[in-house]
mmCIF file of N, CA and C in Angstrom:
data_model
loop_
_atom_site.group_PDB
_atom_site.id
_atom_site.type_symbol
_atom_site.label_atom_id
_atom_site.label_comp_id
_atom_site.label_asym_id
_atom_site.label_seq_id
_atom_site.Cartn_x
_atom_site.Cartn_y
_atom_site.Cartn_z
ATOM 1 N N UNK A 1 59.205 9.232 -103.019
ATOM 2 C CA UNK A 1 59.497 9.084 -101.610
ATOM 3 C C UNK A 1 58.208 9.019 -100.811
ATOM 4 N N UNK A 2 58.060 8.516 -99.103
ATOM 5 C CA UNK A 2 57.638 8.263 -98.748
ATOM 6 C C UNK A 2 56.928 10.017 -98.273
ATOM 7 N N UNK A 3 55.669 10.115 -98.258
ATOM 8 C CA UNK A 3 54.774 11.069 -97.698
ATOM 9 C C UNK A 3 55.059 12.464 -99.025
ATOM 10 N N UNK A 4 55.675 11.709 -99.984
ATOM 11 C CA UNK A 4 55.533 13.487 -100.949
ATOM 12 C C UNK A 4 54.799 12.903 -102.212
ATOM 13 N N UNK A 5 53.232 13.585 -102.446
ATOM 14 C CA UNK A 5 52.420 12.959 -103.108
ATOM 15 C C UNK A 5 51.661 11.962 -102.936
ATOM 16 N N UNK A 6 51.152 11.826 -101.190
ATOM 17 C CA UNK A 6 50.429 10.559 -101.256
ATOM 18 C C UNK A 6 49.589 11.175 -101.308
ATOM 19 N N UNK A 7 48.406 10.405 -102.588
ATOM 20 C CA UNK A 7 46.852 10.868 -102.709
ATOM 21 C C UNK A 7 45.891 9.925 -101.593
ATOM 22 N N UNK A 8 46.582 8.958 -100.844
ATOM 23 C CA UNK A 8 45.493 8.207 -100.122
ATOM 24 C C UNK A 8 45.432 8.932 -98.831
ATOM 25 N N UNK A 9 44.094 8.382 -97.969
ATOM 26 C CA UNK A 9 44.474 9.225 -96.767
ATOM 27 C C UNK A 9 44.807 7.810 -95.916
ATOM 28 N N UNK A 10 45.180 8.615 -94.780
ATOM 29 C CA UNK A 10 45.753 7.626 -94.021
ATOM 30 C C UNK A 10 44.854 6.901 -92.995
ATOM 31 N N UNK A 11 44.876 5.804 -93.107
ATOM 32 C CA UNK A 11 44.195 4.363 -92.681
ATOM 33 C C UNK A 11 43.923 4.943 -91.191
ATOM 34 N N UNK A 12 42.779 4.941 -90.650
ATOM 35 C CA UNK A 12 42.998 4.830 -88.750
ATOM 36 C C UNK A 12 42.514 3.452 -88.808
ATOM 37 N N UNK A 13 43.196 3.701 -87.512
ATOM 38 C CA UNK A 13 42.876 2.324 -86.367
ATOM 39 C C UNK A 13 41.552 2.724 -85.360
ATOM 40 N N UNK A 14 40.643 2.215 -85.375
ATOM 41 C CA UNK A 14 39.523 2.187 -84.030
ATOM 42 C C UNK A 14 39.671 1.072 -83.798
ATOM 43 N N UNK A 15 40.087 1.752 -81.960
ATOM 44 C CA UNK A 15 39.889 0.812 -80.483
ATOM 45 C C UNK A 15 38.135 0.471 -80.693
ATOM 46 N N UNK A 16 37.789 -0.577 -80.120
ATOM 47 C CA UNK A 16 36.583 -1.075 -79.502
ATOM 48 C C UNK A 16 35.531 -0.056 -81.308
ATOM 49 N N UNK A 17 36.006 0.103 -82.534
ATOM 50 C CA UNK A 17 34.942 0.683 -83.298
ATOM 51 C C UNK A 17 34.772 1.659 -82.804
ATOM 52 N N UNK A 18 35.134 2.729 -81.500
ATOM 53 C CA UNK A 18 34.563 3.832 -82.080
ATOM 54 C C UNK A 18 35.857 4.801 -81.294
ATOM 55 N N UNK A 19 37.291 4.281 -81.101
ATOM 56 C CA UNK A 19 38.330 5.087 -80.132
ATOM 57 C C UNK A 19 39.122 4.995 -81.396
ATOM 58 N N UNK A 20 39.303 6.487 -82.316
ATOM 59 C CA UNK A 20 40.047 6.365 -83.539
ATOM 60 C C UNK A 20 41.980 6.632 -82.365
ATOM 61 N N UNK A 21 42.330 6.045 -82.893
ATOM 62 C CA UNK A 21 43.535 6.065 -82.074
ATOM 63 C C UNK A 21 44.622 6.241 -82.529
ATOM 64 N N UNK A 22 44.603 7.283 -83.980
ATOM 65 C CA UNK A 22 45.299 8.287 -84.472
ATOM 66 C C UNK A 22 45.326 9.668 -84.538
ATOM 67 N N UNK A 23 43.891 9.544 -83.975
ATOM 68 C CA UNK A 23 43.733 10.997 -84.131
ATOM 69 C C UNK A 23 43.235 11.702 -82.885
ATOM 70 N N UNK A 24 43.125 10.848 -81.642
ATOM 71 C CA UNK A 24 42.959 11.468 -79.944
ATOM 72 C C UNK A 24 44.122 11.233 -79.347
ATOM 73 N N UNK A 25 44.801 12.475 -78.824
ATOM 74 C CA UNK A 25 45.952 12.262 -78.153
ATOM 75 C C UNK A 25 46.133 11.938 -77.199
ATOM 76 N N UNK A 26 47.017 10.971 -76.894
ATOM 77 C CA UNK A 26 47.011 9.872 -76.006
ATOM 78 C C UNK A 26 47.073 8.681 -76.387
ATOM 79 N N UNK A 27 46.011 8.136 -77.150
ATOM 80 C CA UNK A 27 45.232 7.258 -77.141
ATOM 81 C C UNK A 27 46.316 6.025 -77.436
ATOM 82 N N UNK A 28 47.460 6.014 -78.542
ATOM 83 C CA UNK A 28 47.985 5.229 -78.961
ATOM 84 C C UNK A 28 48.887 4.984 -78.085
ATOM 85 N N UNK A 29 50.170 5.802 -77.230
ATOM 86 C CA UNK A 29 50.760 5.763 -75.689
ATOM 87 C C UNK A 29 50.255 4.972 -74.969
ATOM 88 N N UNK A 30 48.844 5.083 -74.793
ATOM 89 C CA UNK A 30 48.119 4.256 -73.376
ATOM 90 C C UNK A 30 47.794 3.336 -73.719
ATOM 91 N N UNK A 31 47.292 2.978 -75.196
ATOM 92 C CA UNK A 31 47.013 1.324 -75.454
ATOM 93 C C UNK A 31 48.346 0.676 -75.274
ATOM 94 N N UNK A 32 49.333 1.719 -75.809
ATOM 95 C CA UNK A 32 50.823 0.530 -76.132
ATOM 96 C C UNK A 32 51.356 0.401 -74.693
ATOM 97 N N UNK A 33 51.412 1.115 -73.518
ATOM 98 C CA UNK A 33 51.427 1.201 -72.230
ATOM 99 C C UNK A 33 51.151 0.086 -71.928
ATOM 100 N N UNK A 34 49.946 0.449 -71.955
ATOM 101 C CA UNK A 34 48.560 -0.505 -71.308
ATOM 102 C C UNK A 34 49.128 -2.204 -71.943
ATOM 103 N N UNK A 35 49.156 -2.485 -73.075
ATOM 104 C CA UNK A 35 49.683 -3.817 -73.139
ATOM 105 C C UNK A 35 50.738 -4.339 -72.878
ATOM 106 N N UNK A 36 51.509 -3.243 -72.586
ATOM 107 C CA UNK A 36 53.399 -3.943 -72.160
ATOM 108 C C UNK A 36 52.738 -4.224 -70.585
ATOM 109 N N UNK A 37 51.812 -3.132 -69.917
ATOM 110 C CA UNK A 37 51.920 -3.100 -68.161
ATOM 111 C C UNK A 37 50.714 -4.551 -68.237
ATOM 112 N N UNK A 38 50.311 -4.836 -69.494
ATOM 113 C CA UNK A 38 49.246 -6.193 -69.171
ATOM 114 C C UNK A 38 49.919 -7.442 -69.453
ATOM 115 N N UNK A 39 51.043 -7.565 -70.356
ATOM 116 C CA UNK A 39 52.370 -8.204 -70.183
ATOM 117 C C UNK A 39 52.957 -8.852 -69.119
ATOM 118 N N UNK A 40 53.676 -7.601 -68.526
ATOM 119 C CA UNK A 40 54.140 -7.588 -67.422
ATOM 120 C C UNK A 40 53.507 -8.145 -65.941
ATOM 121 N N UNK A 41 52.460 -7.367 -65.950
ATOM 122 C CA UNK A 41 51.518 -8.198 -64.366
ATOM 123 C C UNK A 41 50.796 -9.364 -64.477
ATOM 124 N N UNK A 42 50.237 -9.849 -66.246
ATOM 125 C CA UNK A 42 50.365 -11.269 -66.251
ATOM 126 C C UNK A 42 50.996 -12.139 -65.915
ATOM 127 N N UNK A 43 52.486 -12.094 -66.827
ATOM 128 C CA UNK A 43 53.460 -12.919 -66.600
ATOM 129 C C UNK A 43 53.848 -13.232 -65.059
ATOM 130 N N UNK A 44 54.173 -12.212 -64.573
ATOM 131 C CA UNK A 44 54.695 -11.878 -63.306
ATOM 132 C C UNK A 44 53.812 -12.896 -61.942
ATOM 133 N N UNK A 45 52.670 -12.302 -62.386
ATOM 134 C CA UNK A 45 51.308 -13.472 -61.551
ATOM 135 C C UNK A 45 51.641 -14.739 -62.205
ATOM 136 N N UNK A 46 51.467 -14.955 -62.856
ATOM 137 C CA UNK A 46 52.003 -16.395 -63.799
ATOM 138 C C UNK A 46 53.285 -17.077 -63.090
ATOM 139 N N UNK A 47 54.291 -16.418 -63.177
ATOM 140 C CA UNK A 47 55.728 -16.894 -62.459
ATOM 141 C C UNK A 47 55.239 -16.837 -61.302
ATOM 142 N N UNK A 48 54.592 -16.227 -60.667
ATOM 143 C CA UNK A 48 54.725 -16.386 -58.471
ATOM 144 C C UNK A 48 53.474 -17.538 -58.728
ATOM 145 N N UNK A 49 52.240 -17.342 -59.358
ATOM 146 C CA UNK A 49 51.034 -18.851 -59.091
ATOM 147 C C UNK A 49 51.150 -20.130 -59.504
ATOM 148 N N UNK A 50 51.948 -19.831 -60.939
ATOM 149 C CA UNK A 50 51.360 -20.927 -61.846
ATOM 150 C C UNK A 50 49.900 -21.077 -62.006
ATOM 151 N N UNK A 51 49.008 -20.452 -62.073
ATOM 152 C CA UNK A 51 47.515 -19.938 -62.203
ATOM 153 C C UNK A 51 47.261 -19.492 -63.391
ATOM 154 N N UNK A 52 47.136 -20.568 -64.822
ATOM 155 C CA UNK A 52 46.920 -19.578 -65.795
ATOM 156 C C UNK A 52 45.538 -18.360 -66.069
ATOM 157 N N UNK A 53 44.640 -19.281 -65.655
ATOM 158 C CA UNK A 53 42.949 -18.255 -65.523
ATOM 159 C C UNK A 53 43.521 -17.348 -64.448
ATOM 160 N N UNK A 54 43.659 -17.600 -63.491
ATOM 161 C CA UNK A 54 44.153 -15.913 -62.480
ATOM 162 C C UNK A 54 45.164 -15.003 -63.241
ATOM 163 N N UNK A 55 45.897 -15.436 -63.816
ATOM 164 C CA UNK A 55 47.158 -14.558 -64.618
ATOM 165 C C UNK A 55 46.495 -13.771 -65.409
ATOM 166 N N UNK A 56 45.278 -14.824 -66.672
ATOM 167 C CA UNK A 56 45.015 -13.968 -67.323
ATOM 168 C C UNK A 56 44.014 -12.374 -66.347
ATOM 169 N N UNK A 57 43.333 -13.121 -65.701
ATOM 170 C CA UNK A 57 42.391 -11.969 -65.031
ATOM 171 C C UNK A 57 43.052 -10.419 -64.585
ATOM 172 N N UNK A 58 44.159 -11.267 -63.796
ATOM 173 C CA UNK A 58 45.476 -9.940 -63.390
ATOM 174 C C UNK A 58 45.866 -9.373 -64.831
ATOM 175 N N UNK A 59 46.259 -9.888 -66.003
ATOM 176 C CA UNK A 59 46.784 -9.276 -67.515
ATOM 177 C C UNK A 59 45.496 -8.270 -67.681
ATOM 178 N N UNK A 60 44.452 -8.516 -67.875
ATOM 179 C CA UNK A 60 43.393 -7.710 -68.218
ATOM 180 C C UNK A 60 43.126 -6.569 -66.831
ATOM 181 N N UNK A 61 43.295 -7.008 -65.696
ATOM 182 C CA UNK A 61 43.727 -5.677 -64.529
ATOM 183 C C UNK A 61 44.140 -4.799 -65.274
ATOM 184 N N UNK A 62 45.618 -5.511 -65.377
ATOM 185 C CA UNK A 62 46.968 -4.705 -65.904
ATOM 186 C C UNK A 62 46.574 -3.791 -66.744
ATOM 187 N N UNK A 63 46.137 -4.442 -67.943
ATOM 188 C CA UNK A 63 46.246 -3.743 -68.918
ATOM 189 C C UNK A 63 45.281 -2.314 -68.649
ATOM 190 N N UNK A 64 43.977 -2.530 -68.066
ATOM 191 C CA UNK A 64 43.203 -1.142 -68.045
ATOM 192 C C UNK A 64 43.684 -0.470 -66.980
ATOM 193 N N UNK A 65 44.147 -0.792 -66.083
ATOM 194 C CA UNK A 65 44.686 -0.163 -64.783
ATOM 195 C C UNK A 65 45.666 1.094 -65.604
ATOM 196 N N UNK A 66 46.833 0.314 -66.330
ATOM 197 C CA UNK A 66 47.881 0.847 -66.798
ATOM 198 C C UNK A 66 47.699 1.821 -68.285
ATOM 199 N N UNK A 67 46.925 1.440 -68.960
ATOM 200 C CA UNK A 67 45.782 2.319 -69.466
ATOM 201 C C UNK A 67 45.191 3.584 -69.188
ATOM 202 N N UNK A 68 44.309 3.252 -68.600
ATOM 203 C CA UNK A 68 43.955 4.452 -67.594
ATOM 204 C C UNK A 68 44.820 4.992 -66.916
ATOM 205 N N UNK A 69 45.816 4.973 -66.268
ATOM 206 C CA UNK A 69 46.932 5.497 -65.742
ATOM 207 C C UNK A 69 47.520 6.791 -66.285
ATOM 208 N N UNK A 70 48.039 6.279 -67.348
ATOM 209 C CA UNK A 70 48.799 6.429 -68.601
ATOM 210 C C UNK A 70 47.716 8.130 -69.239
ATOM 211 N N UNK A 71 46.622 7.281 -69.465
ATOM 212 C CA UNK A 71 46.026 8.161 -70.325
ATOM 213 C C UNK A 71 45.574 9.898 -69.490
ATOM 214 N N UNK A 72 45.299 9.120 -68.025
ATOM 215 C CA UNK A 72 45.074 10.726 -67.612
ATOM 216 C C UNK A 72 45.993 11.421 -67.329
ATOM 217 N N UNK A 73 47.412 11.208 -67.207
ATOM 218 C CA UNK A 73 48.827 11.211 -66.856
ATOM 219 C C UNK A 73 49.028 12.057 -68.099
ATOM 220 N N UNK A 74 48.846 11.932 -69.692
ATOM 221 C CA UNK A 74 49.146 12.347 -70.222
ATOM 222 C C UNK A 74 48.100 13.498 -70.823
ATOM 223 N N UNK A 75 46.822 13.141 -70.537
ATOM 224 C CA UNK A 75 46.057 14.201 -70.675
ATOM 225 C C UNK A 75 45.957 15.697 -69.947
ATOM 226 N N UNK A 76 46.450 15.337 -68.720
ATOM 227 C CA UNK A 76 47.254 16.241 -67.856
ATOM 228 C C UNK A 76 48.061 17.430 -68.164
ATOM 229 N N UNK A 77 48.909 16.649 -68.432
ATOM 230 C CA UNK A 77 50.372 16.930 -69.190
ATOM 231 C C UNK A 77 49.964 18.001 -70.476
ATOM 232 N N UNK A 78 49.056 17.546 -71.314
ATOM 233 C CA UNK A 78 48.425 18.001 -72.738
ATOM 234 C C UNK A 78 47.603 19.463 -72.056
ATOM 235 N N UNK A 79 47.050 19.130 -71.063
ATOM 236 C CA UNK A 79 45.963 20.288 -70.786
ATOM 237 C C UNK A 79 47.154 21.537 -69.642
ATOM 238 N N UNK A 80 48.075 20.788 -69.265
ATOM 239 C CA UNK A 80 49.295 22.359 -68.519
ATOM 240 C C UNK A 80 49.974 22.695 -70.055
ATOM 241 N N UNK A 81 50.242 21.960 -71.396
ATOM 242 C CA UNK A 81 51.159 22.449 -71.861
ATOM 243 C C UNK A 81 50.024 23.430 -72.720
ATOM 244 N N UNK A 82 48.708 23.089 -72.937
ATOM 245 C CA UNK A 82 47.796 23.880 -73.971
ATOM 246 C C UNK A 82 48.037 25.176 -73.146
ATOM 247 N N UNK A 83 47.688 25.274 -71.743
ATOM 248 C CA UNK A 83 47.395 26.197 -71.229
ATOM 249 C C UNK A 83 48.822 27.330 -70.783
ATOM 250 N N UNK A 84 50.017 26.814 -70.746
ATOM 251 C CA UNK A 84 51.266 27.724 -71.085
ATOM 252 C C UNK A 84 51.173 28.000 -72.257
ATOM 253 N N UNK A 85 50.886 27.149 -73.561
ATOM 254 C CA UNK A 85 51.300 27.780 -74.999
ATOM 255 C C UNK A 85 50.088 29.270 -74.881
ATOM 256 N N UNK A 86 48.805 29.548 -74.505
ATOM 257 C CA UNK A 86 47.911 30.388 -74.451
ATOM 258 C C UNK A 86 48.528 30.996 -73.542
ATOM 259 N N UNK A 87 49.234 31.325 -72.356
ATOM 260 C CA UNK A 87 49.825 31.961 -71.923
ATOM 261 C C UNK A 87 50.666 32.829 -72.479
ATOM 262 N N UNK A 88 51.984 31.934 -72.908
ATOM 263 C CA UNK A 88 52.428 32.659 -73.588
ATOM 264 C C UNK A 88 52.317 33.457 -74.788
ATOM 265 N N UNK A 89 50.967 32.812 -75.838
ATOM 266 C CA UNK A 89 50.169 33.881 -76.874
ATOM 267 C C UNK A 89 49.875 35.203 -76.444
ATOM 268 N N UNK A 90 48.986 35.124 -75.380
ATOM 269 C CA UNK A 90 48.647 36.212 -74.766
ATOM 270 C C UNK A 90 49.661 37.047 -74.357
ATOM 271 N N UNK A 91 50.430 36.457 -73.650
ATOM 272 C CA UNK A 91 51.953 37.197 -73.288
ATOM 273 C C UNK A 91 52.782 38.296 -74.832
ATOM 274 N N UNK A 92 52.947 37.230 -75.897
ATOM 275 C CA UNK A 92 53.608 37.613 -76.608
ATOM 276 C C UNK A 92 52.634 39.042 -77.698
ATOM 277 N N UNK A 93 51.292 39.153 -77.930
ATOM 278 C CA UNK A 93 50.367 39.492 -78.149
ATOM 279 C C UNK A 93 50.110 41.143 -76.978
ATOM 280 N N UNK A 94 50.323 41.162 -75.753
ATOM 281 C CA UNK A 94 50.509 42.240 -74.906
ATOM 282 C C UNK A 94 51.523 42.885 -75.212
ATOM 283 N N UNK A 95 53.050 41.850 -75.296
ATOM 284 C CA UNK A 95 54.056 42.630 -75.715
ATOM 285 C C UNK A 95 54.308 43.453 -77.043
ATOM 286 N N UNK A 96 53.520 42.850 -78.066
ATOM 287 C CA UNK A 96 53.653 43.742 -79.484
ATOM 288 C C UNK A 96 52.839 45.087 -79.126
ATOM 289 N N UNK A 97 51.884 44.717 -78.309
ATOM 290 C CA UNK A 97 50.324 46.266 -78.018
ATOM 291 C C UNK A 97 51.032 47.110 -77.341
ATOM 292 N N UNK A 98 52.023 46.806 -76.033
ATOM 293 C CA UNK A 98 51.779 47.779 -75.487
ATOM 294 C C UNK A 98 53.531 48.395 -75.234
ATOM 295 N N UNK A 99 54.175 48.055 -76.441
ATOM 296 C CA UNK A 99 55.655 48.280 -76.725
ATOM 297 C C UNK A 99 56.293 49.401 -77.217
ATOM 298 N N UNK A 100 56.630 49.876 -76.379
ATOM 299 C CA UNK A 100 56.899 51.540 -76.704
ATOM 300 C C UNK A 100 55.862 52.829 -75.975
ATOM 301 N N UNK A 101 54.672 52.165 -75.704
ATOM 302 C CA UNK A 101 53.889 53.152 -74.980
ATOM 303 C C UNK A 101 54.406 53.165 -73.236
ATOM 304 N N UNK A 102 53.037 53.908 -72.492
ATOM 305 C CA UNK A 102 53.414 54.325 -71.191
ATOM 306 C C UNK A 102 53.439 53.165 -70.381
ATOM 307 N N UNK A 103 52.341 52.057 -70.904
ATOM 308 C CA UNK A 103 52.390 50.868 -70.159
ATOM 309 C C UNK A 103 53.372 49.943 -70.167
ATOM 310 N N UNK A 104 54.461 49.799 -71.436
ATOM 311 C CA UNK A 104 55.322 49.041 -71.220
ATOM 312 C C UNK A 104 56.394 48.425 -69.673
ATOM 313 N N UNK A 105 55.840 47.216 -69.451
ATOM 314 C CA UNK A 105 56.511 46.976 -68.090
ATOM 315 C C UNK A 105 58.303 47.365 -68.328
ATOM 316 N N UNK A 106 58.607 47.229 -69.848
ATOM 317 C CA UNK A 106 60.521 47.339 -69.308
ATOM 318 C C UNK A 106 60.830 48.765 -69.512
ATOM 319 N N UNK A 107 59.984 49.781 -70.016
ATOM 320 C CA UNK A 107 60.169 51.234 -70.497
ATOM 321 C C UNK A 107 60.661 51.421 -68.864
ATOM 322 N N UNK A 108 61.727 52.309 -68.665
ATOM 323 C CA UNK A 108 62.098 52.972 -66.887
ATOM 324 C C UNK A 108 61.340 54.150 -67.174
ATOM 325 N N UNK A 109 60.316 54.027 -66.145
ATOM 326 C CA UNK A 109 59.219 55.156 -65.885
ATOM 327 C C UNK A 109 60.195 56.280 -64.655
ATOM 328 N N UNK A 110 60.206 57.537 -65.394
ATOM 329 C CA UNK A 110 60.249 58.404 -64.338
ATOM 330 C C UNK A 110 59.903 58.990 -63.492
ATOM 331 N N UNK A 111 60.023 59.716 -62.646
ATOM 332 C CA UNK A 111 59.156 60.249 -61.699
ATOM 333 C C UNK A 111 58.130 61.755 -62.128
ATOM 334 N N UNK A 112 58.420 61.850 -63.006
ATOM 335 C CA UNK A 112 57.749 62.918 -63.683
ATOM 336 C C UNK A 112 56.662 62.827 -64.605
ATOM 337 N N UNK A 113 56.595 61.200 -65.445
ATOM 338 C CA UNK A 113 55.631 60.207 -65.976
ATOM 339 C C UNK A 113 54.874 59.463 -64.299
ATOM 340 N N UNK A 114 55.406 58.613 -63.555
ATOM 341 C CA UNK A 114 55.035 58.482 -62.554
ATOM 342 C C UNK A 114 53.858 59.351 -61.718
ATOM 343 N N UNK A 115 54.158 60.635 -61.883
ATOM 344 C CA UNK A 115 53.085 61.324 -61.032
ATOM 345 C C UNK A 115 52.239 61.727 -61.980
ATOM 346 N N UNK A 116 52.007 61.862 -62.883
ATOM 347 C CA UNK A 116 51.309 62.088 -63.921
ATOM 348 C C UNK A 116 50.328 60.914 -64.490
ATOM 349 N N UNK A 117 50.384 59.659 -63.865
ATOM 350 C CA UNK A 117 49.955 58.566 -63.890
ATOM 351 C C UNK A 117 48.630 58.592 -62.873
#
């Protein structure tokens, strides 16, 4: 079957020779983005000019515009979700330390622990 026992490693793709674009996240989203949105605003210029050299110029817009778009959009996205998953480490990591002692936030502190605090 497919992936049990493969001894090869797996092939990347480099953008421009040096954007491996299997292994930076993002990277493959925003190229494939990037060429549907360079598609799209070609053609589109194409149907309203009939201008093929302007179409292409607008396709190559497109494409890095939508590219770039894309890519910080999702790098974004990558850098709030890194920073909840460490949240919640830390979170879950406080809760094993301080579970059962005086600091526990859900322990009901009495007033007799309370002043003694």
């Amino acid at each position: 079957m497919a992936g049990e026992g493969d001894s090869e490693p797996r092939k990347s793709f480099k953008l421009l020779g040096f954007l491996d674009v299997q292994s930076v996240p993002c990277a493959r989203e925003s190229v494939l983005y990037g060429s549907l949105g360079s598609l799209v605003v070609g053609l589109g210029h194409f149907l309203a000019t009939s201008r093929v050299r302007r179409s292409c110029d607008f396709a190559v817009g497109g494409f890095i515009s939508t590219m770039l778009g894309y890519w910080f959009y999702c790098r974004y996205n990558l850098a709030q979700q890194r920073i909840r998953q460490r949240m919640l480490k830390e979170g879950m990591k406080n809760r094993i330390l301080f579970e059962g002692s005086y600091l526990d936030p859900e322990k009901k502190q009495t007033a007799n622990e309370r002043s003694d605090s």
